[in-house]
Structures are given as C-alpha cells and as structure tokens.
Amino acid sequence: MSGRDVLRGLAAGRVAVGAGLIAVPAFVGGRWVGPDASSPGTQVLGRALGVRDLVLGLGTLEADRRGESLRTWLAAGVIADSVDLVATAAAGESIPAQGRWATVAVAGAAAITGLVLLQGAE
C-alpha cells in the first residue's frame, strides 16, 4: 500500500464519519458521547463536527486529485484529530468507556498517520 493509498483512505474515512455525523448525529455521536448525543444541542455540535471532517476529507481528496500541496490539509487534519483525542480523554468517565477508548485510539492513529504523511508531503 502506497502513501497515496493511505492518504486517500484517511481522507475517505474522514468523509464517511463527517457525512454520518451530519446525517444521523444521535447515532454516530451516541457511539462517542453516549445518550447525551440525542439532545438537540449535542446534535447541532455533532453536525458542525461532521461538516469539519467532511470538508477536511473532501479538501484533501481534491488537492490530491489536482496534484496540489497536501501539507495544509494534512496539518489541519492532525490538529483536528489531536483535539478530538485530547477533548475525549479529558472528558474522562463522563462519556462511555467504549466510545472514549475507541475515539482515543482512532483519533490517535489518524493523528499519527497524518504526521507520518506530512513528513513526506510536498
């Protein structure tokens, strides 16, 4: 698997998560933050977060398609994933353990992957 394949997979995953949060924030967010995800206020935040990930993923894919620099898109993704990791870990036991640890693992892996890809990006 090439670095481009990893980049495209990371970006496509971001698009999928973003679209899911926009379409069904209570379901997707419920896996992360628990029953509070069904409240209207939390759904607003879930959709806003979904738009963030959708834009980051689509922007990365489009820059790759055009042969443009990916550095800014990758750096933005690393920052977003790092904030997700830290915010989730800081929430501690106020959110379900399964969602907390899954998010820490996925966000951490995405941030590390983004950092590795950033090293080789033009």
mmCIF file of N, CA and C in Angstrom:
data_model
loop_
_atom_site.group_PDB
_atom_site.id
_atom_site.type_symbol
_atom_site.label_atom_id
_atom_site.label_comp_id
_atom_site.label_asym_id
_atom_site.label_seq_id
_atom_site.Cartn_x
_atom_site.Cartn_y
_atom_site.Cartn_z
ATOM 1 N N MET A 1 0.853 -1.176 0.000
ATOM 2 C CA MET A 1 0.000 0.000 0.000
ATOM 3 C C MET A 1 0.901 1.241 0.000
ATOM 4 N N SER A 2 0.634 2.127 -0.920
ATOM 5 C CA SER A 2 1.454 3.331 -1.037
ATOM 6 C C SER A 2 0.982 4.416 -0.073
ATOM 7 N N GLY A 3 1.834 5.424 0.097
ATOM 8 C CA GLY A 3 1.457 6.574 0.925
ATOM 9 C C GLY A 3 0.216 7.262 0.392
ATOM 10 N N ARG A 4 0.063 7.309 -0.936
ATOM 11 C CA ARG A 4 -1.129 7.919 -1.547
ATOM 12 C C ARG A 4 -2.379 7.117 -1.197
ATOM 13 N N ASP A 5 -2.255 5.798 -1.184
ATOM 14 C CA ASP A 5 -3.402 4.965 -0.814
ATOM 15 C C ASP A 5 -3.808 5.216 0.634
ATOM 16 N N VAL A 6 -2.821 5.332 1.513
ATOM 17 C CA VAL A 6 -3.100 5.614 2.927
ATOM 18 C C VAL A 6 -3.765 6.985 3.054
ATOM 19 N N LEU A 7 -3.214 7.970 2.350
ATOM 20 C CA LEU A 7 -3.781 9.317 2.365
ATOM 21 C C LEU A 7 -5.235 9.303 1.907
ATOM 22 N N ARG A 8 -5.496 8.633 0.810
ATOM 23 C CA ARG A 8 -6.866 8.576 0.278
ATOM 24 C C ARG A 8 -7.797 7.826 1.229
ATOM 25 N N GLY A 9 -7.303 6.771 1.851
ATOM 26 C CA GLY A 9 -8.120 6.039 2.820
ATOM 27 C C GLY A 9 -8.447 6.884 4.043
ATOM 28 N N LEU A 10 -7.452 7.615 4.526
ATOM 29 C CA LEU A 10 -7.658 8.503 5.671
ATOM 30 C C LEU A 10 -8.688 9.581 5.319
ATOM 31 N N ALA A 11 -8.548 10.179 4.142
ATOM 32 C CA ALA A 11 -9.474 11.227 3.709
ATOM 33 C C ALA A 11 -10.874 10.666 3.489
ATOM 34 N N ALA A 12 -10.976 9.491 2.880
ATOM 35 C CA ALA A 12 -12.288 8.874 2.653
ATOM 36 C C ALA A 12 -12.960 8.521 3.982
ATOM 37 N N GLY A 13 -12.187 8.051 4.936
ATOM 38 C CA GLY A 13 -12.733 7.768 6.269
ATOM 39 C C GLY A 13 -13.267 9.018 6.926
ATOM 40 N N ARG A 14 -12.550 10.115 6.751
ATOM 41 C CA ARG A 14 -12.989 11.397 7.303
ATOM 42 C C ARG A 14 -14.303 11.836 6.643
ATOM 43 N N VAL A 15 -14.414 11.640 5.334
ATOM 44 C CA VAL A 15 -15.658 11.972 4.618
ATOM 45 C C VAL A 15 -16.807 11.123 5.161
ATOM 46 N N ALA A 16 -16.574 9.839 5.350
ATOM 47 C CA ALA A 16 -17.625 8.940 5.833
ATOM 48 C C ALA A 16 -18.085 9.318 7.243
ATOM 49 N N VAL A 17 -17.147 9.582 8.135
ATOM 50 C CA VAL A 17 -17.502 9.978 9.500
ATOM 51 C C VAL A 17 -18.247 11.310 9.479
ATOM 52 N N GLY A 18 -17.742 12.248 8.692
ATOM 53 C CA GLY A 18 -18.392 13.553 8.596
ATOM 54 C C GLY A 18 -19.816 13.444 8.078
ATOM 55 N N ALA A 19 -19.998 12.678 7.012
ATOM 56 C CA ALA A 19 -21.343 12.503 6.445
ATOM 57 C C ALA A 19 -22.266 11.827 7.450
ATOM 58 N N GLY A 20 -21.738 10.852 8.185
ATOM 59 C CA GLY A 20 -22.542 10.172 9.196
ATOM 60 C C GLY A 20 -22.975 11.106 10.311
ATOM 61 N N LEU A 21 -22.065 11.949 10.762
ATOM 62 C CA LEU A 21 -22.409 12.905 11.825
ATOM 63 C C LEU A 21 -23.431 13.936 11.348
ATOM 64 N N ILE A 22 -23.346 14.321 10.091
ATOM 65 C CA ILE A 22 -24.321 15.273 9.548
ATOM 66 C C ILE A 22 -25.689 14.612 9.427
ATOM 67 N N ALA A 23 -25.716 13.401 8.889
ATOM 68 C CA ALA A 23 -26.980 12.722 8.607
ATOM 69 C C ALA A 23 -27.673 12.194 9.858
ATOM 70 N N VAL A 24 -26.932 11.555 10.726
ATOM 71 C CA VAL A 24 -27.525 10.929 11.915
ATOM 72 C C VAL A 24 -26.639 11.183 13.138
ATOM 73 N N PRO A 25 -26.594 12.435 13.594
ATOM 74 C CA PRO A 25 -25.675 12.774 14.690
ATOM 75 C C PRO A 25 -25.956 12.016 15.980
ATOM 76 N N ALA A 26 -27.203 11.687 16.262
ATOM 77 C CA ALA A 26 -27.510 10.971 17.510
ATOM 78 C C ALA A 26 -26.952 9.559 17.474
ATOM 79 N N PHE A 27 -27.008 8.905 16.315
ATOM 80 C CA PHE A 27 -26.491 7.540 16.206
ATOM 81 C C PHE A 27 -24.966 7.533 16.264
ATOM 82 N N VAL A 28 -24.335 8.326 15.388
ATOM 83 C CA VAL A 28 -22.871 8.344 15.334
ATOM 84 C C VAL A 28 -22.303 8.935 16.621
ATOM 85 N N GLY A 29 -22.853 10.061 17.047
ATOM 86 C CA GLY A 29 -22.383 10.693 18.272
ATOM 87 C C GLY A 29 -22.655 9.860 19.509
ATOM 88 N N GLY A 30 -23.745 9.082 19.481
ATOM 89 C CA GLY A 30 -24.080 8.224 20.609
ATOM 90 C C GLY A 30 -23.001 7.194 20.888
ATOM 91 N N ARG A 31 -22.342 6.755 19.833
ATOM 92 C CA ARG A 31 -21.237 5.806 19.985
ATOM 93 C C ARG A 31 -20.048 6.473 20.683
ATOM 94 N N TRP A 32 -19.986 7.781 20.588
ATOM 95 C CA TRP A 32 -18.855 8.536 21.129
ATOM 96 C C TRP A 32 -19.178 9.106 22.502
ATOM 97 N N VAL A 33 -20.259 9.879 22.610
ATOM 98 C CA VAL A 33 -20.542 10.596 23.848
ATOM 99 C C VAL A 33 -21.670 9.986 24.678
ATOM 100 N N GLY A 34 -22.344 8.980 24.144
ATOM 101 C CA GLY A 34 -23.393 8.314 24.895
ATOM 102 C C GLY A 34 -24.761 8.925 24.687
ATOM 103 N N PRO A 35 -25.665 8.739 25.652
ATOM 104 C CA PRO A 35 -27.057 9.150 25.486
ATOM 105 C C PRO A 35 -27.257 10.655 25.292
ATOM 106 N N ASP A 36 -26.309 11.468 25.730
ATOM 107 C CA ASP A 36 -26.429 12.915 25.518
ATOM 108 C C ASP A 36 -26.448 13.268 24.034
ATOM 109 N N ALA A 37 -26.004 12.356 23.185
ATOM 110 C CA ALA A 37 -25.957 12.624 21.742
ATOM 111 C C ALA A 37 -27.342 12.823 21.150
ATOM 112 N N SER A 38 -28.382 12.386 21.847
ATOM 113 C CA SER A 38 -29.734 12.551 21.305
ATOM 114 C C SER A 38 -30.340 13.916 21.617
ATOM 115 N N SER A 39 -29.682 14.722 22.434
ATOM 116 C CA SER A 39 -30.229 16.043 22.740
ATOM 117 C C SER A 39 -30.022 16.971 21.535
ATOM 118 N N PRO A 40 -30.977 17.869 21.296
ATOM 119 C CA PRO A 40 -30.861 18.759 20.129
ATOM 120 C C PRO A 40 -29.576 19.581 20.114
ATOM 121 N N GLY A 41 -29.139 20.079 21.259
ATOM 122 C CA GLY A 41 -27.916 20.874 21.303
ATOM 123 C C GLY A 41 -26.689 20.073 20.924
ATOM 124 N N THR A 42 -26.608 18.853 21.409
ATOM 125 C CA THR A 42 -25.480 17.992 21.078
ATOM 126 C C THR A 42 -25.513 17.613 19.602
ATOM 127 N N GLN A 43 -26.710 17.456 19.043
ATOM 128 C CA GLN A 43 -26.816 17.145 17.614
ATOM 129 C C GLN A 43 -26.316 18.308 16.758
ATOM 130 N N VAL A 44 -26.553 19.539 17.205
ATOM 131 C CA VAL A 44 -26.016 20.698 16.477
ATOM 132 C C VAL A 44 -24.493 20.608 16.445
ATOM 133 N N LEU A 45 -23.889 20.349 17.591
ATOM 134 C CA LEU A 45 -22.434 20.235 17.651
ATOM 135 C C LEU A 45 -21.930 19.043 16.839
ATOM 136 N N GLY A 46 -22.673 17.943 16.871
ATOM 137 C CA GLY A 46 -22.296 16.767 16.080
ATOM 138 C C GLY A 46 -22.292 17.065 14.598
ATOM 139 N N ARG A 47 -23.320 17.775 14.147
ATOM 140 C CA ARG A 47 -23.376 18.133 12.723
ATOM 141 C C ARG A 47 -22.251 19.097 12.349
ATOM 142 N N ALA A 48 -21.969 20.053 13.221
ATOM 143 C CA ALA A 48 -20.879 21.000 12.954
ATOM 144 C C ALA A 48 -19.544 20.252 12.861
ATOM 145 N N LEU A 49 -19.331 19.306 13.749
ATOM 146 C CA LEU A 49 -18.123 18.487 13.710
ATOM 147 C C LEU A 49 -18.094 17.650 12.438
ATOM 148 N N GLY A 50 -19.265 17.164 12.040
ATOM 149 C CA GLY A 50 -19.357 16.393 10.805
ATOM 150 C C GLY A 50 -18.960 17.214 9.592
ATOM 151 N N VAL A 51 -19.406 18.459 9.550
ATOM 152 C CA VAL A 51 -19.029 19.331 8.440
ATOM 153 C C VAL A 51 -17.511 19.537 8.422
ATOM 154 N N ARG A 52 -16.928 19.711 9.607
ATOM 155 C CA ARG A 52 -15.474 19.870 9.688
ATOM 156 C C ARG A 52 -14.767 18.691 9.036
ATOM 157 N N ASP A 53 -15.155 17.482 9.425
ATOM 158 C CA ASP A 53 -14.489 16.303 8.881
ATOM 159 C C ASP A 53 -14.789 16.109 7.399
ATOM 160 N N LEU A 54 -16.021 16.382 6.995
ATOM 161 C CA LEU A 54 -16.371 16.265 5.583
ATOM 162 C C LEU A 54 -15.517 17.205 4.730
ATOM 163 N N VAL A 55 -15.388 18.450 5.161
ATOM 164 C CA VAL A 55 -14.594 19.428 4.412
ATOM 165 C C VAL A 55 -13.110 19.044 4.401
ATOM 166 N N LEU A 56 -12.585 18.619 5.532
ATOM 167 C CA LEU A 56 -11.180 18.205 5.566
ATOM 168 C C LEU A 56 -10.930 17.016 4.629
ATOM 169 N N GLY A 57 -11.833 16.054 4.638
ATOM 170 C CA GLY A 57 -11.672 14.889 3.771
ATOM 171 C C GLY A 57 -11.801 15.231 2.301
ATOM 172 N N LEU A 58 -12.846 15.983 1.945
ATOM 173 C CA LEU A 58 -13.043 16.357 0.540
ATOM 174 C C LEU A 58 -11.923 17.274 0.048
ATOM 175 N N GLY A 59 -11.489 18.204 0.888
ATOM 176 C CA GLY A 59 -10.394 19.097 0.515
ATOM 177 C C GLY A 59 -9.109 18.331 0.254
ATOM 178 N N THR A 60 -8.829 17.352 1.096
ATOM 179 C CA THR A 60 -7.629 16.531 0.913
ATOM 180 C C THR A 60 -7.709 15.742 -0.384
ATOM 181 N N LEU A 61 -8.856 15.118 -0.622
ATOM 182 C CA LEU A 61 -9.030 14.334 -1.852
ATOM 183 C C LEU A 61 -8.916 15.206 -3.098
ATOM 184 N N GLU A 62 -9.497 16.389 -3.055
ATOM 185 C CA GLU A 62 -9.445 17.293 -4.204
ATOM 186 C C GLU A 62 -8.022 17.807 -4.444
ATOM 187 N N ALA A 63 -7.318 18.166 -3.385
ATOM 188 C CA ALA A 63 -5.923 18.609 -3.536
ATOM 189 C C ALA A 63 -5.073 17.485 -4.120
ATOM 190 N N ASP A 64 -5.313 16.262 -3.668
ATOM 191 C CA ASP A 64 -4.583 15.110 -4.199
ATOM 192 C C ASP A 64 -4.911 14.916 -5.685
ATOM 193 N N ARG A 65 -6.176 15.011 -6.030
ATOM 194 C CA ARG A 65 -6.606 14.830 -7.420
ATOM 195 C C ARG A 65 -5.949 15.858 -8.337
ATOM 196 N N ARG A 66 -5.826 17.071 -7.848
ATOM 197 C CA ARG A 66 -5.247 18.154 -8.650
ATOM 198 C C ARG A 66 -3.716 18.174 -8.616
ATOM 199 N N GLY A 67 -3.137 17.349 -7.780
ATOM 200 C CA GLY A 67 -1.679 17.343 -7.657
ATOM 201 C C GLY A 67 -1.142 18.539 -6.881
ATOM 202 N N GLU A 68 -1.986 19.139 -6.064
ATOM 203 C CA GLU A 68 -1.598 20.307 -5.261
ATOM 204 C C GLU A 68 -0.955 19.862 -3.952
ATOM 205 N N SER A 69 -0.340 20.797 -3.275
ATOM 206 C CA SER A 69 0.270 20.506 -1.985
ATOM 207 C C SER A 69 -0.785 20.011 -0.995
ATOM 208 N N LEU A 70 -0.411 19.005 -0.249
ATOM 209 C CA LEU A 70 -1.312 18.422 0.749
ATOM 210 C C LEU A 70 -0.966 18.856 2.165
ATOM 211 N N ARG A 71 0.107 19.602 2.319
ATOM 212 C CA ARG A 71 0.607 19.955 3.650
ATOM 213 C C ARG A 71 -0.439 20.648 4.517
ATOM 214 N N THR A 72 -1.120 21.633 3.972
ATOM 215 C CA THR A 72 -2.098 22.373 4.774
ATOM 216 C C THR A 72 -3.257 21.468 5.186
ATOM 217 N N TRP A 73 -3.743 20.652 4.250
ATOM 218 C CA TRP A 73 -4.851 19.742 4.567
ATOM 219 C C TRP A 73 -4.441 18.712 5.603
ATOM 220 N N LEU A 74 -3.241 18.155 5.440
ATOM 221 C CA LEU A 74 -2.760 17.165 6.407
ATOM 222 C C LEU A 74 -2.561 17.787 7.785
ATOM 223 N N ALA A 75 -1.980 18.965 7.837
ATOM 224 C CA ALA A 75 -1.756 19.635 9.123
ATOM 225 C C ALA A 75 -3.085 19.938 9.803
ATOM 226 N N ALA A 76 -4.066 20.390 9.045
ATOM 227 C CA ALA A 76 -5.386 20.670 9.626
ATOM 228 C C ALA A 76 -6.012 19.395 10.179
ATOM 229 N N GLY A 77 -5.855 18.289 9.476
ATOM 230 C CA GLY A 77 -6.381 17.013 9.963
ATOM 231 C C GLY A 77 -5.688 16.552 11.235
ATOM 232 N N VAL A 78 -4.376 16.714 11.297
ATOM 233 C CA VAL A 78 -3.622 16.341 12.503
ATOM 234 C C VAL A 78 -4.100 17.168 13.694
ATOM 235 N N ILE A 79 -4.302 18.456 13.483
ATOM 236 C CA ILE A 79 -4.784 19.320 14.568
ATOM 237 C C ILE A 79 -6.171 18.885 15.012
ATOM 238 N N ALA A 80 -7.073 18.659 14.059
ATOM 239 C CA ALA A 80 -8.441 18.247 14.394
ATOM 240 C C ALA A 80 -8.448 16.924 15.158
ATOM 241 N N ASP A 81 -7.676 15.952 14.663
ATOM 242 C CA ASP A 81 -7.632 14.645 15.326
ATOM 243 C C ASP A 81 -7.018 14.744 16.724
ATOM 244 N N SER A 82 -6.002 15.577 16.864
ATOM 245 C CA SER A 82 -5.366 15.758 18.172
ATOM 246 C C SER A 82 -6.332 16.391 19.170
ATOM 247 N N VAL A 83 -7.102 17.364 18.713
ATOM 248 C CA VAL A 83 -8.097 17.991 19.591
ATOM 249 C C VAL A 83 -9.173 16.971 19.976
ATOM 250 N N ASP A 84 -9.617 16.165 19.020
ATOM 251 C CA ASP A 84 -10.603 15.119 19.339
ATOM 252 C C ASP A 84 -10.064 14.176 20.401
ATOM 253 N N LEU A 85 -8.815 13.768 20.259
ATOM 254 C CA LEU A 85 -8.189 12.858 21.220
ATOM 255 C C LEU A 85 -8.120 13.493 22.602
ATOM 256 N N VAL A 86 -7.580 14.704 22.685
ATOM 257 C CA VAL A 86 -7.392 15.361 23.984
ATOM 258 C C VAL A 86 -8.742 15.677 24.636
ATOM 259 N N ALA A 87 -9.694 16.192 23.863
ATOM 260 C CA ALA A 87 -11.009 16.527 24.421
ATOM 261 C C ALA A 87 -11.721 15.280 24.922
ATOM 262 N N THR A 88 -11.609 14.193 24.181
ATOM 263 C CA THR A 88 -12.254 12.942 24.586
ATOM 264 C C THR A 88 -11.602 12.386 25.848
ATOM 265 N N ALA A 89 -10.283 12.373 25.875
ATOM 266 C CA ALA A 89 -9.585 11.876 27.067
ATOM 267 C C ALA A 89 -9.898 12.746 28.277
ATOM 268 N N ALA A 90 -9.974 14.056 28.081
ATOM 269 C CA ALA A 90 -10.266 14.978 29.184
ATOM 270 C C ALA A 90 -11.681 14.797 29.723
ATOM 271 N N ALA A 91 -12.591 14.345 28.876
ATOM 272 C CA ALA A 91 -13.970 14.120 29.333
ATOM 273 C C ALA A 91 -14.039 12.969 30.329
ATOM 274 N N GLY A 92 -13.065 12.093 30.277
ATOM 275 C CA GLY A 92 -12.972 11.004 31.239
ATOM 276 C C GLY A 92 -14.227 10.167 31.326
ATOM 277 N N GLU A 93 -14.601 9.846 32.528
ATOM 278 C CA GLU A 93 -15.719 8.939 32.758
ATOM 279 C C GLU A 93 -17.083 9.561 32.520
ATOM 280 N N SER A 94 -17.126 10.823 32.114
ATOM 281 C CA SER A 94 -18.422 11.439 31.818
ATOM 282 C C SER A 94 -18.989 10.953 30.489
ATOM 283 N N ILE A 95 -18.171 10.261 29.699
ATOM 284 C CA ILE A 95 -18.666 9.627 28.477
ATOM 285 C C ILE A 95 -18.372 8.131 28.564
ATOM 286 N N PRO A 96 -19.121 7.318 27.821
ATOM 287 C CA PRO A 96 -18.961 5.864 27.927
ATOM 288 C C PRO A 96 -17.537 5.406 27.608
ATOM 289 N N ALA A 97 -17.058 4.446 28.389
ATOM 290 C CA ALA A 97 -15.680 3.955 28.234
ATOM 291 C C ALA A 97 -15.419 3.426 26.834
ATOM 292 N N GLN A 98 -16.341 2.663 26.272
ATOM 293 C CA GLN A 98 -16.125 2.086 24.943
ATOM 294 C C GLN A 98 -15.928 3.187 23.894
ATOM 295 N N GLY A 99 -16.791 4.192 23.905
ATOM 296 C CA GLY A 99 -16.672 5.297 22.962
ATOM 297 C C GLY A 99 -15.434 6.127 23.219
ATOM 298 N N ARG A 100 -15.120 6.325 24.487
ATOM 299 C CA ARG A 100 -13.943 7.110 24.852
ATOM 300 C C ARG A 100 -12.677 6.447 24.322
ATOM 301 N N TRP A 101 -12.512 5.166 24.610
ATOM 302 C CA TRP A 101 -11.284 4.484 24.202
ATOM 303 C C TRP A 101 -11.224 4.277 22.689
ATOM 304 N N ALA A 102 -12.359 4.023 22.074
ATOM 305 C CA ALA A 102 -12.372 3.885 20.612
ATOM 306 C C ALA A 102 -11.976 5.207 19.951
ATOM 307 N N THR A 103 -12.496 6.312 20.469
ATOM 308 C CA THR A 103 -12.178 7.616 19.893
ATOM 309 C C THR A 103 -10.719 7.971 20.127
ATOM 310 N N VAL A 104 -10.213 7.710 21.321
ATOM 311 C CA VAL A 104 -8.800 7.975 21.600
ATOM 312 C C VAL A 104 -7.923 7.154 20.645
ATOM 313 N N ALA A 105 -8.283 5.895 20.427
ATOM 314 C CA ALA A 105 -7.494 5.033 19.542
ATOM 315 C C ALA A 105 -7.571 5.505 18.092
ATOM 316 N N VAL A 106 -8.779 5.769 17.597
ATOM 317 C CA VAL A 106 -8.943 6.170 16.197
ATOM 318 C C VAL A 106 -8.340 7.553 15.955
ATOM 319 N N ALA A 107 -8.634 8.499 16.834
ATOM 320 C CA ALA A 107 -8.089 9.856 16.661
ATOM 321 C C ALA A 107 -6.572 9.839 16.789
ATOM 322 N N GLY A 108 -6.052 9.052 17.717
ATOM 323 C CA GLY A 108 -4.603 8.949 17.867
ATOM 324 C C GLY A 108 -3.948 8.339 16.639
ATOM 325 N N ALA A 109 -4.530 7.262 16.133
ATOM 326 C CA ALA A 109 -3.987 6.622 14.929
ATOM 327 C C ALA A 109 -4.055 7.569 13.731
ATOM 328 N N ALA A 110 -5.167 8.294 13.601
ATOM 329 C CA ALA A 110 -5.312 9.240 12.485
ATOM 330 C C ALA A 110 -4.299 10.384 12.603
ATOM 331 N N ALA A 111 -4.102 10.888 13.809
ATOM 332 C CA ALA A 111 -3.133 11.972 14.008
ATOM 333 C C ALA A 111 -1.714 11.498 13.683
ATOM 334 N N ILE A 112 -1.360 10.323 14.150
ATOM 335 C CA ILE A 112 -0.018 9.781 13.869
ATOM 336 C C ILE A 112 0.146 9.529 12.377
ATOM 337 N N THR A 113 -0.864 8.939 11.754
ATOM 338 C CA THR A 113 -0.810 8.700 10.309
ATOM 339 C C THR A 113 -0.655 10.003 9.554
ATOM 340 N N GLY A 114 -1.415 11.018 9.951
ATOM 341 C CA GLY A 114 -1.304 12.332 9.318
ATOM 342 C C GLY A 114 0.087 12.922 9.479
ATOM 343 N N LEU A 115 0.667 12.767 10.665
ATOM 344 C CA LEU A 115 2.036 13.268 10.897
ATOM 345 C C LEU A 115 3.054 12.567 9.999
ATOM 346 N N VAL A 116 2.909 11.246 9.869
ATOM 347 C CA VAL A 116 3.814 10.485 9.005
ATOM 348 C C VAL A 116 3.659 10.934 7.554
ATOM 349 N N LEU A 117 2.411 11.075 7.113
ATOM 350 C CA LEU A 117 2.169 11.522 5.739
ATOM 351 C C LEU A 117 2.685 12.949 5.524
ATOM 352 N N LEU A 118 2.574 13.758 6.546
ATOM 353 C CA LEU A 118 3.020 15.149 6.465
ATOM 354 C C LEU A 118 4.536 15.221 6.241
ATOM 355 N N GLN A 119 5.270 14.269 6.810
ATOM 356 C CA GLN A 119 6.730 14.243 6.641
ATOM 357 C C GLN A 119 7.116 14.113 5.171
ATOM 358 N N GLY A 120 6.312 13.351 4.411
ATOM 359 C CA GLY A 120 6.651 13.138 3.005
ATOM 360 C C GLY A 120 5.881 14.021 2.043
ATOM 361 N N ALA A 121 5.017 14.871 2.565
ATOM 362 C CA ALA A 121 4.169 15.706 1.701
ATOM 363 C C ALA A 121 4.944 16.878 1.138
ATOM 364 N N GLU A 122 4.503 17.273 -0.032
ATOM 365 C CA GLU A 122 5.097 18.453 -0.686
ATOM 366 C C GLU A 122 4.281 19.671 -0.389
#
